[in-house]
Short mmCIF file of C-alpha atoms in Angstrom, two decimals:
data_model
loop_
_atom_site.label_atom_id
_atom_site.label_comp_id
_atom_site.label_asym_id
_atom_site.label_seq_id
_atom_site.Cartn_x
_atom_site.Cartn_y
_atom_site.Cartn_z
CA UNK A 1 -23.31 -47.95 8.67
CA UNK A 2 -19.57 -48.54 8.34
CA UNK A 3 -18.93 -44.82 7.94
CA UNK A 4 -20.80 -44.03 11.15
CA UNK A 5 -18.88 -46.75 13.00
CA UNK A 6 -15.58 -45.42 11.66
CA UNK A 7 -16.46 -41.89 12.75
CA UNK A 8 -17.43 -43.09 16.24
CA UNK A 9 -14.20 -45.08 16.65
CA UNK A 10 -12.11 -42.18 15.34
CA UNK A 11 -13.76 -39.70 17.69
CA UNK A 12 -13.22 -42.01 20.66
CA UNK A 13 -9.61 -42.92 19.87
CA UNK A 14 -8.47 -39.62 18.37
CA UNK A 15 -8.00 -37.67 21.65
CA UNK A 16 -5.99 -40.54 23.15
CA UNK A 17 -3.37 -40.47 20.43
CA UNK A 18 -1.00 -37.84 19.17
CA UNK A 19 -1.50 -37.63 15.45
CA UNK A 20 1.56 -35.56 14.61
CA UNK A 21 -0.23 -32.25 15.14
CA UNK A 22 -2.67 -32.96 12.31
CA UNK A 23 -6.42 -32.82 12.94
CA UNK A 24 -8.27 -36.12 12.86
CA UNK A 25 -10.33 -35.00 9.86
CA UNK A 26 -7.13 -34.78 7.80
CA UNK A 27 -6.53 -38.50 8.34
CA UNK A 28 -10.02 -39.63 7.35
CA UNK A 29 -10.64 -41.25 3.95
CA UNK A 30 -11.73 -38.91 1.13
CA UNK A 31 -15.54 -39.43 1.40
CA UNK A 32 -15.54 -38.27 5.05
CA UNK A 33 -13.64 -35.04 4.42
CA UNK A 34 -15.10 -31.82 3.14
CA UNK A 35 -13.85 -30.32 -0.13
CA UNK A 36 -13.74 -31.88 -3.60
CA UNK A 37 -10.06 -31.20 -4.31
CA UNK A 38 -8.74 -33.02 -1.25
CA UNK A 39 -6.11 -35.67 -1.89
CA UNK A 40 -6.46 -39.04 -0.18
CA UNK A 41 -3.90 -39.29 2.70
CA UNK A 42 -2.78 -42.62 4.15
CA UNK A 43 -5.70 -44.56 5.62
CA UNK A 44 -7.08 -43.76 9.04
CA UNK A 45 -6.26 -47.21 10.35
CA UNK A 46 -2.61 -46.95 9.29
CA UNK A 47 -2.34 -43.53 10.91
CA UNK A 48 -3.84 -44.77 14.18
CA UNK A 49 -1.57 -47.81 14.27
CA UNK A 50 1.59 -45.75 13.74
CA UNK A 51 0.59 -42.87 16.06
CA UNK A 52 2.41 -42.50 19.37
CA UNK A 53 0.40 -42.54 22.60
CA UNK A 54 0.19 -39.45 24.78
CA UNK A 55 3.13 -39.24 27.19
CA UNK A 56 0.91 -39.13 30.31
CA UNK A 57 -0.51 -42.60 29.63
CA UNK A 58 1.54 -45.63 30.58
CA UNK A 59 0.70 -49.25 29.92
CA UNK A 60 -0.52 -51.33 32.83
CA UNK A 61 1.92 -53.68 34.51
CA UNK A 62 -0.52 -56.57 34.45
CA UNK A 63 -0.82 -56.96 38.22
CA UNK A 64 -4.11 -57.11 40.08
CA UNK A 65 -3.84 -54.67 43.00
CA UNK A 66 -5.37 -56.16 46.14
CA UNK A 67 -5.35 -55.59 49.87
CA UNK A 68 -5.19 -59.30 50.68
CA UNK A 69 -3.05 -61.54 48.50
CA UNK A 70 -3.93 -65.19 47.93
CA UNK A 71 -2.22 -68.02 46.13
CA UNK A 72 -4.67 -69.14 43.46
CA UNK A 73 -2.92 -72.36 42.40
CA UNK A 74 0.10 -74.56 43.13
CA UNK A 75 2.31 -72.51 40.80
CA UNK A 76 1.76 -69.22 42.67
CA UNK A 77 4.51 -67.94 44.98
CA UNK A 78 4.97 -64.83 47.15
CA UNK A 79 7.88 -62.40 46.82
CA UNK A 80 8.58 -59.27 48.87
CA UNK A 81 10.19 -56.47 46.87
CA UNK A 82 10.52 -52.75 47.60
CA UNK A 83 8.45 -53.18 50.78
CA UNK A 84 5.45 -54.75 48.97
CA UNK A 85 4.29 -58.29 48.52
CA UNK A 86 3.83 -59.69 45.02
CA UNK A 87 2.29 -62.96 43.85
CA UNK A 88 3.79 -64.48 40.71
CA UNK A 89 2.63 -67.64 38.96
CA UNK A 90 4.62 -69.90 36.69
CA UNK A 91 1.63 -71.82 35.35
CA UNK A 92 -0.87 -68.97 34.81
CA UNK A 93 0.44 -65.38 34.46
CA UNK A 94 -3.09 -64.03 35.03
CA UNK A 95 -2.64 -64.82 38.74
CA UNK A 96 -0.12 -61.97 39.22
CA UNK A 97 -1.10 -59.77 42.17
CA UNK A 98 0.39 -56.77 43.97
CA UNK A 99 -0.27 -55.61 47.50
CA UNK A 100 -1.86 -52.14 47.83
#
């Protein structure tokens, strides 16, 4: 059960990460790889945590993009920057919004 889950996670996450040019099967623990003489490389989890993301992907800014901005609490305030309106909140950062 755990092996199947590990394979599913590795197949889903593998294409999103650069793994130093090595195939994903080379990073798997010894029981998952083919061949009896294979040495055990560093664990799959350690390799995935230290891998660099693909250059085309960028982390989200954390803003909700909306056509109509609304203040959701007393701490929210509007700011106009670079020709767009932004809502920032001092009390709850989840209220951040950006105009489309």
